[in-house]
C-alpha atoms as one frame of an Amber mdcrd trajectory, in Angstrom:
protein
  68.160  59.996  96.762  68.411  63.489  95.350  69.150  63.740  91.653  72.619
  64.706  90.511  71.278  67.964  89.092  69.621  68.870  92.402  72.800  68.022
  94.332  74.941  70.145  92.040  72.553  73.082  92.282  72.081  72.676  96.044
  75.767  73.070  96.831  76.525  75.037  93.687  74.744  78.210  94.732  76.593
  78.289  98.059  79.906  77.585  96.358  79.052  80.267  93.825  78.337  82.721
  96.621  81.560  81.698  98.373  83.514  82.133  95.165  81.906  85.513  94.496
  82.938  86.609  97.978  86.366  84.989  97.560  86.961  86.954  94.367  85.170
  90.097  95.522  88.341  91.601  96.953  89.962  91.617  93.520  86.934  93.334
  92.033  86.570  95.815  94.887  90.262  96.646  94.768  90.362  97.139  90.998
  89.061 100.740  91.234  91.760 101.447  93.828  94.413 100.064  91.489  93.187
 101.913  88.415  92.784 105.198  90.295  96.191 105.092  91.990  98.203 103.307
  89.277  98.791 104.582  85.759  98.421 102.130  82.836 102.225 101.845  82.816
 102.337 100.926  86.525  99.444  98.531  86.022 101.500  96.984  83.230 104.403
  96.408  85.637 101.948  94.813  88.063 100.604  92.548  85.292 104.077  91.414
  84.201 105.094  90.618  87.788 101.875  88.625  88.221 102.818  86.468  85.220
 106.133  85.531  86.851 104.366  84.862  90.165 101.850  82.645  88.385 104.691
  80.617  86.906 106.048  79.993  90.400 102.590  79.059  91.670 102.250  76.415
  88.966 105.674  74.925  89.694 104.992  75.010  93.423 101.587  73.334  93.270
 102.396  70.822  90.445  98.670  70.534  89.799  98.106  69.787  93.489  94.535
  71.076  93.729  93.260  69.066  90.759  95.260  65.973  91.719  94.221  66.247
  95.378  90.527  66.147  94.488  90.996  63.182  92.150  93.082  61.162  94.645
  90.769  62.111  97.513  87.817  60.519  95.717  89.814  57.471  94.701  89.475
  56.417  98.351  86.064  55.436  99.681  87.079  55.187 103.377  87.047  58.358
 105.459  90.339  57.497 107.193  92.117  57.169 103.864  90.696  60.487 102.709
  91.964  62.217 105.859  95.418  60.796 105.199  95.329  62.171 101.637  94.435
  65.638 102.939  97.125  65.641 105.633  99.808  64.382 103.254  99.072  67.030
 100.632  98.882  69.817 103.182 102.195  68.920 104.844 103.874  68.675 101.435
 102.649  72.135 100.440 103.707  73.619 103.805 107.244  72.308 103.365 107.504
  73.481  99.778 106.076  76.915 100.628 108.623  77.470 103.410 111.438  76.600
 101.018 110.118  78.957  98.336 109.785  81.863 100.779 113.459  81.380 101.621
 114.368  81.534  97.934 112.151  84.535  97.143 114.959  87.129  96.927 117.297
  85.332  94.503 114.303  84.255  92.438 113.039  87.838  92.484 116.336  89.138
  91.129 116.325  86.517  88.380 112.701  87.265  87.507 113.302  91.014  87.346
 116.278  90.541  85.045 114.370  88.160  82.783 111.255  90.343  82.539 112.639
  93.894  82.596 116.299  93.492  81.657 117.605  94.733  85.030 117.197  94.144
  88.773 115.243  97.355  89.389 112.074  95.419  90.153 113.762  92.678  92.213
 112.134  93.760  95.488 108.566  93.755  94.180 109.239  90.481  92.376 110.542
  88.854  95.583 107.551  90.066  97.597 105.188  88.708  94.943 106.894  85.315
  94.829 106.827  84.954  98.620 103.139  85.858  98.591 102.401  83.178  96.006
 104.007  80.532  98.207 101.650  81.544 101.021  98.646  81.630  98.686  99.072
  77.942  97.844  98.271  76.991 101.451  95.000  78.888 101.279  94.015  77.392
  97.920  94.657  73.808  99.028  92.627  74.396 102.189  89.678  75.565 100.101
  90.074  72.526  97.831  89.791  70.309 100.923  86.604  71.996 102.116  85.100
  71.823  98.619  85.828  68.090  98.465  84.059  67.732 101.824  81.144  69.794
 100.429  81.589  72.263 103.301  80.090  75.075 101.255  79.112  77.155 104.291
  82.634  77.028 105.695  84.042  77.967 102.284  81.829  81.038 102.415  83.108
  82.051 105.871  86.744  81.561 104.848  86.148  83.602 101.714  84.654  86.430
 103.774  87.743  86.429 105.989  89.961  86.637 102.909  88.050  89.643 101.553
  88.282  91.514 104.851  92.014  90.828 105.155  92.834  91.825 101.575  90.786
  95.012 101.727  92.311  96.050 105.042  95.923  95.376 104.066  95.560  96.944
 100.601  94.088 100.105 102.074  97.012 100.194 104.506  99.882  99.501 102.118
  98.594 100.979  98.851  96.395 103.892  99.875  97.591 104.961 103.345 101.327
 104.292 102.905 101.409 104.917  99.143 103.670 101.948  98.381 102.364 101.491
  94.827 102.805  98.111  93.143 104.892  96.844  96.079 101.974  97.611  98.401
  99.654  95.304  96.460 101.937  92.313  96.896 102.714  93.140 100.537  98.978
  93.163 101.235  98.542  89.804  99.515 101.398  88.241 101.468 100.199  89.504
 104.845  96.630  88.328 104.194  97.512  84.818 103.080 100.101  84.369 105.826
  97.467  84.938 108.501  94.732  82.918 106.799  97.027  80.111 105.665  98.377
  79.426 109.142  94.894  79.364 110.676  93.556  76.979 108.029  96.541  74.630
 108.247  96.045  74.264 112.000  92.272  73.773 111.623  92.552  71.113 108.910
  95.323  69.153 110.616  93.248  69.182 113.788  90.392  67.686 111.755  92.409
  65.116 109.797  95.205  64.381 112.237  98.868  64.655 111.321  99.848  61.803
 109.045 102.045  61.462 106.000 102.060  58.813 103.299 104.810  58.744 100.701
 102.791  56.469  98.349  99.904  58.947  98.461 102.251  61.851  97.725 103.716
  59.921  94.800 100.214  59.250  93.489  99.256  62.913  93.791 102.487  63.966
  92.078 101.995  61.420  89.295  98.485  62.687  88.650  99.326  66.344  89.198
 102.589  66.633  87.266 100.851  66.581  83.862  98.923  69.641  85.021 102.142
  71.588  85.681 103.329  71.774  82.058  99.746  72.321  80.961  99.339  75.245
  83.366 102.777  76.618  82.476 101.812  76.519  78.825  98.474  78.205  79.571
 100.341  80.986  81.398 102.751  81.208  78.478  99.736  81.728  76.217  98.771
  84.751  78.325 102.371  85.931  78.524 103.054  86.015  74.775 100.615  88.834
  74.021 101.772  90.887  77.016 105.418  90.415  76.104 104.810  91.440  72.486
 102.809  94.491  73.563 105.663  95.471  75.888 108.272  95.001  73.149 106.339
  96.498  70.230 104.349  99.211  72.007 104.840 100.039  75.702 104.291  98.908
  79.278 101.154 101.073  79.220  99.751  98.866  76.428 100.410  95.857  78.668
  98.489  97.620  81.427  95.497  98.259  79.152  95.437  94.649  77.960  95.798
  93.349  81.524  92.978  95.627  82.681  90.694  94.265  79.950  91.647  90.708
  80.847  91.000  91.457  84.523  87.499  92.714  83.749  86.753  89.738  81.501
  88.094  87.408  84.169  85.056  88.302  86.242  83.253  85.594  84.269  85.758
  82.968  85.336  86.065  84.173  88.913  82.362  84.526  89.670  80.758  81.890
  87.441  83.084  79.343  85.834  85.236  78.720  88.912  82.169  78.558  91.162
  80.352  76.093  88.927  83.457  74.008  88.307  84.093  73.578  92.028  80.952
  71.524  92.589  80.324  70.179  89.067  83.807  68.685  88.723  83.590  67.163
  92.216  80.216  65.646  91.309  81.552  64.210  88.042  84.606  62.719  89.767
  82.487  61.321  92.594  80.182  59.620  90.079  82.935  57.108  89.267  81.878
  55.207  92.432  78.283  54.781  91.263  75.878  55.081  88.371  76.095  58.458
  86.684  73.175  60.326  85.148  74.853  61.800  82.075  71.637  63.440  80.916
  71.231  65.518  84.061  74.914  66.456  84.124  74.661  67.575  80.494  71.544
  69.620  81.265  73.208  71.380  84.197  76.239  72.208  82.062  74.055  73.582
  79.263  72.211  75.771  81.764  75.572  76.999  83.057  76.677  77.979  79.525
  73.439  79.936  79.052  74.025  81.875  82.280  77.735  82.366  81.518  76.983
  83.723  78.048  74.287  86.015  79.409  76.708  87.375  81.995  79.360  87.807
  79.296  76.919  89.694  77.092  76.014  91.987  79.967  79.679  92.574  80.784
  80.580  93.407  77.185  77.603  95.736  76.738  78.167  97.634  79.990  81.965
  97.872  79.676  81.766 101.668  79.063  79.762 102.135  82.263  82.128  99.915
  84.258  85.180 101.776  83.001  83.540 105.128  83.785  82.862 103.951  87.334
  86.171 102.354  88.296  88.972 103.692  86.088  90.431 106.886  84.739  89.992
 107.967  81.119  93.508 106.650  80.417  92.010 103.141  80.216  89.389 103.973
  77.527  91.309 102.393  74.570  90.550  98.915  75.938  86.835  99.177  75.061
  87.229  98.015  71.443  88.880  94.805  72.666  86.368  93.926  75.381  83.884
  91.802  73.362  86.686  89.538  72.125  88.254  89.194  75.577  84.849  88.384
  77.083  84.026  85.808  74.404  87.345  84.071  75.047  86.409  83.601  78.712
  82.975  82.262  77.759  84.659  79.659  75.544  87.097  78.933  78.364  84.111
  77.958  80.500  82.826  75.653  77.762  86.278  74.031  77.513  86.036  72.901
  81.123  83.519  70.237  80.042  85.949  68.088  78.020  88.825  68.820  80.419
  86.893  67.443  83.410  85.977  64.362  81.362  89.665  63.795  80.591  90.520
  64.226  84.285  87.806  61.743  85.256  89.257  59.232  82.780  92.719  59.815
  84.345  94.184  60.657  80.942  95.569  64.056  81.954  98.848  63.317  80.180
  97.265  64.556  76.946  96.505  68.015  78.347 100.075  69.398  78.109 100.180
  68.413  74.442  96.922  70.251  73.858  98.297  73.328  75.626 101.564  73.123
  73.668  99.699  73.047  70.367  97.531  75.946  71.545 100.634  77.902  72.544
 102.099  77.428  69.073  98.899  78.587  67.383  98.365  81.438  69.854 101.948
  82.663  69.475 101.668  82.649  65.689  98.407  84.594  65.874  99.893  87.069
  68.360 102.953  87.668  66.189 100.738  88.361  63.196  97.984  90.364  64.876
  99.762  92.375  67.599 102.188  93.708  65.013  99.257  94.705  62.818  96.577
  95.916  65.246  98.251  96.337  68.626  95.871  95.958  71.571  92.970  94.738
  69.406  95.292  92.233  67.749  96.264  90.832  71.145  92.575  90.340  72.008
  91.871  88.618  68.676  94.911  86.353  69.087  93.715  85.389  72.565  90.269
  84.521  71.176  91.702  82.557  68.254  93.873  80.497  70.579  90.879  79.693
  72.800  88.796  78.575  69.807  91.601  76.276  68.664  92.098  74.874  72.172
  88.451  74.046  72.782  88.142  72.302  69.400  91.296  70.276  70.007  90.332
  69.368  73.598  86.883  68.190  72.552  88.345  66.177  69.667  90.699  64.389
  72.057  87.907  63.839  74.606  85.754  62.107  71.989  88.552  59.659  71.259
  89.450  58.699  74.830  86.204  59.269  76.797  83.601  57.528  74.678  81.246
  56.917  77.612  80.836  60.654  78.287  78.282  62.919  76.596  80.195  64.999
  74.006  79.732  68.710  73.499  77.008  69.517  71.005  78.315  72.319  68.792
  74.849  73.058  67.431  73.378  73.505  70.923  76.294  75.744  71.938  75.767
  77.692  68.724  72.127  78.304  69.646  73.491  80.101  72.706  76.422  82.031
  71.223  74.839  83.231  67.963  71.881  85.047  69.599  74.335  86.600  72.059
  76.476  87.870  69.168  73.435  89.444  67.492  72.384  91.039  70.783  75.853
  92.530  71.276  75.970  93.836  67.697  72.588  95.497  68.203  73.761  97.041
  71.465  76.980  98.362  69.943  75.053  99.837  66.986  72.435 101.482  69.185
  74.527 102.689  72.121  78.215 102.661  71.163  80.419 103.716  74.074  77.992
 106.294  75.462  77.318 106.228  79.196  73.676 106.993  79.912  71.286 105.495
  82.506  68.581 105.007  79.876  71.016 103.147  77.631  72.124 100.989  80.553
  68.522  99.968  81.248  68.038  99.057  77.592  71.239  96.986  77.662  69.828
  95.013  80.599  66.667  94.456  78.556  68.792  93.134  75.679  70.407  90.609
  78.021  66.987  89.458  79.271  65.787  89.032  75.687  68.850  86.895  74.968
  68.242  84.714  78.043  64.640  84.157  76.976  65.795  83.206  73.471  68.400
  80.805  74.878  65.988  79.088  77.288  63.019  78.840  74.910  65.034  78.300
  71.746  66.031  75.009  70.114  69.253  74.703  72.133  67.608  73.963  75.484
  65.010  71.653  73.974  61.706  70.506  75.469  63.415  67.927  77.698  65.748
  70.530  79.164  62.904  72.979  79.768  60.875  70.258  81.480  63.837  69.417
  83.722  64.346  73.112  84.518  60.653  73.450  85.358  60.811  70.499  87.764
  63.867  71.914  89.528  62.291  75.361  89.903  58.996  73.869  91.087  60.815
  71.742  93.652  62.678  74.798  94.880  59.439  76.773  95.268  57.839  73.931
  97.227  60.822  73.703  99.581  60.652  77.448 100.211  56.925  77.203 100.923
  57.512  74.299 103.326  60.242  76.217 105.136  57.955  79.206 105.599
């Protein structure tokens, strides 16, 4: 039987590719947004997205996470098909209801966020689009649970094509501005969602189980307040920037967050899709904690290297995709990027808590993090504006990862805990590499500097792999995996 590490890596690269493609539309469309929208308009877009995210959390009630957990609670294929059908039918019904309520909810959201109903139309369009998005996300969760990585890739390609086509139509050709973005999203997910619902129900059959739905809700409900609190953490800084500075400041902060989110979209989410499934699936058999820990450590090395590269090349990225109006965000980028690296590390204890079915503690962790993050934002945004918001976001993430790991060690004693020293052997060299890059290159955009920044990242990766953090055992395991991969490629040729 293949080792757990080999299984994770086998499907992981395809899921990573699928996730890269799945998120590629957002990255490809970002230059269109930043060229056609001013920072102030981008700020309006960011504030509307926060409200839409709140609806998505309430609509899904942690459905994706709970679906995967309940799916693997059942060993029989027939029971698993019934879980999938039940969850899908529940989301379809809820989505239809939310589309019908989009206009009154849009008016309420516009009044709450902007103090008037001037943005009610764009808010309603965004909320209806979110309801349709949930169908697509649950369908992908089903295919990930089935380890249908190739199909996930095809579906992701279809999503990219649809989003690009509709955004070019509504935003560029028709010039509909912020409204055009949300119209494009709604049209794309309506078409894809309906096709996927039909395909999955054809595969699973149409069946509904109230006990299964209750089980999913019981396991998923704790995720709803946790996710709401996580969104509130993101909202606080944006709201304070809007109140104390301007909507343009919100747009700059949101743009920086969007760039930093590349780490989550292309690496963390991709890795988590297969790693979390593998960890949950291991409850039905003997688990190799050592290999799982090695794979996670390797992921943190790659995530930190990508974060270092993103932070160093932020001036080049901004020069390529945005107008000069977005330049003030550069000083905040290293702190925003580091927060997303730590977010990836935090997934380790969170998955362990999910596996132990103790998710009820997660909302309390998020609530404590919200309190700390809000206090930091109040103190730092008032003092340093955009930079203060980035520092508050980083401080909240540091607090949340420490608290989550502390709780995990108390309730998941059979899991391998995070090793702060090993993580430090990754983060500290990255910090020195970034400091050297900032000192040598600053914000200048020059091809020679860009090449030297890439060299800095490679030096960091070498230090992380051959340094004390990886250890001789980890390097031996990495060597075996790479050697096995080379042999398979030679056999195939």
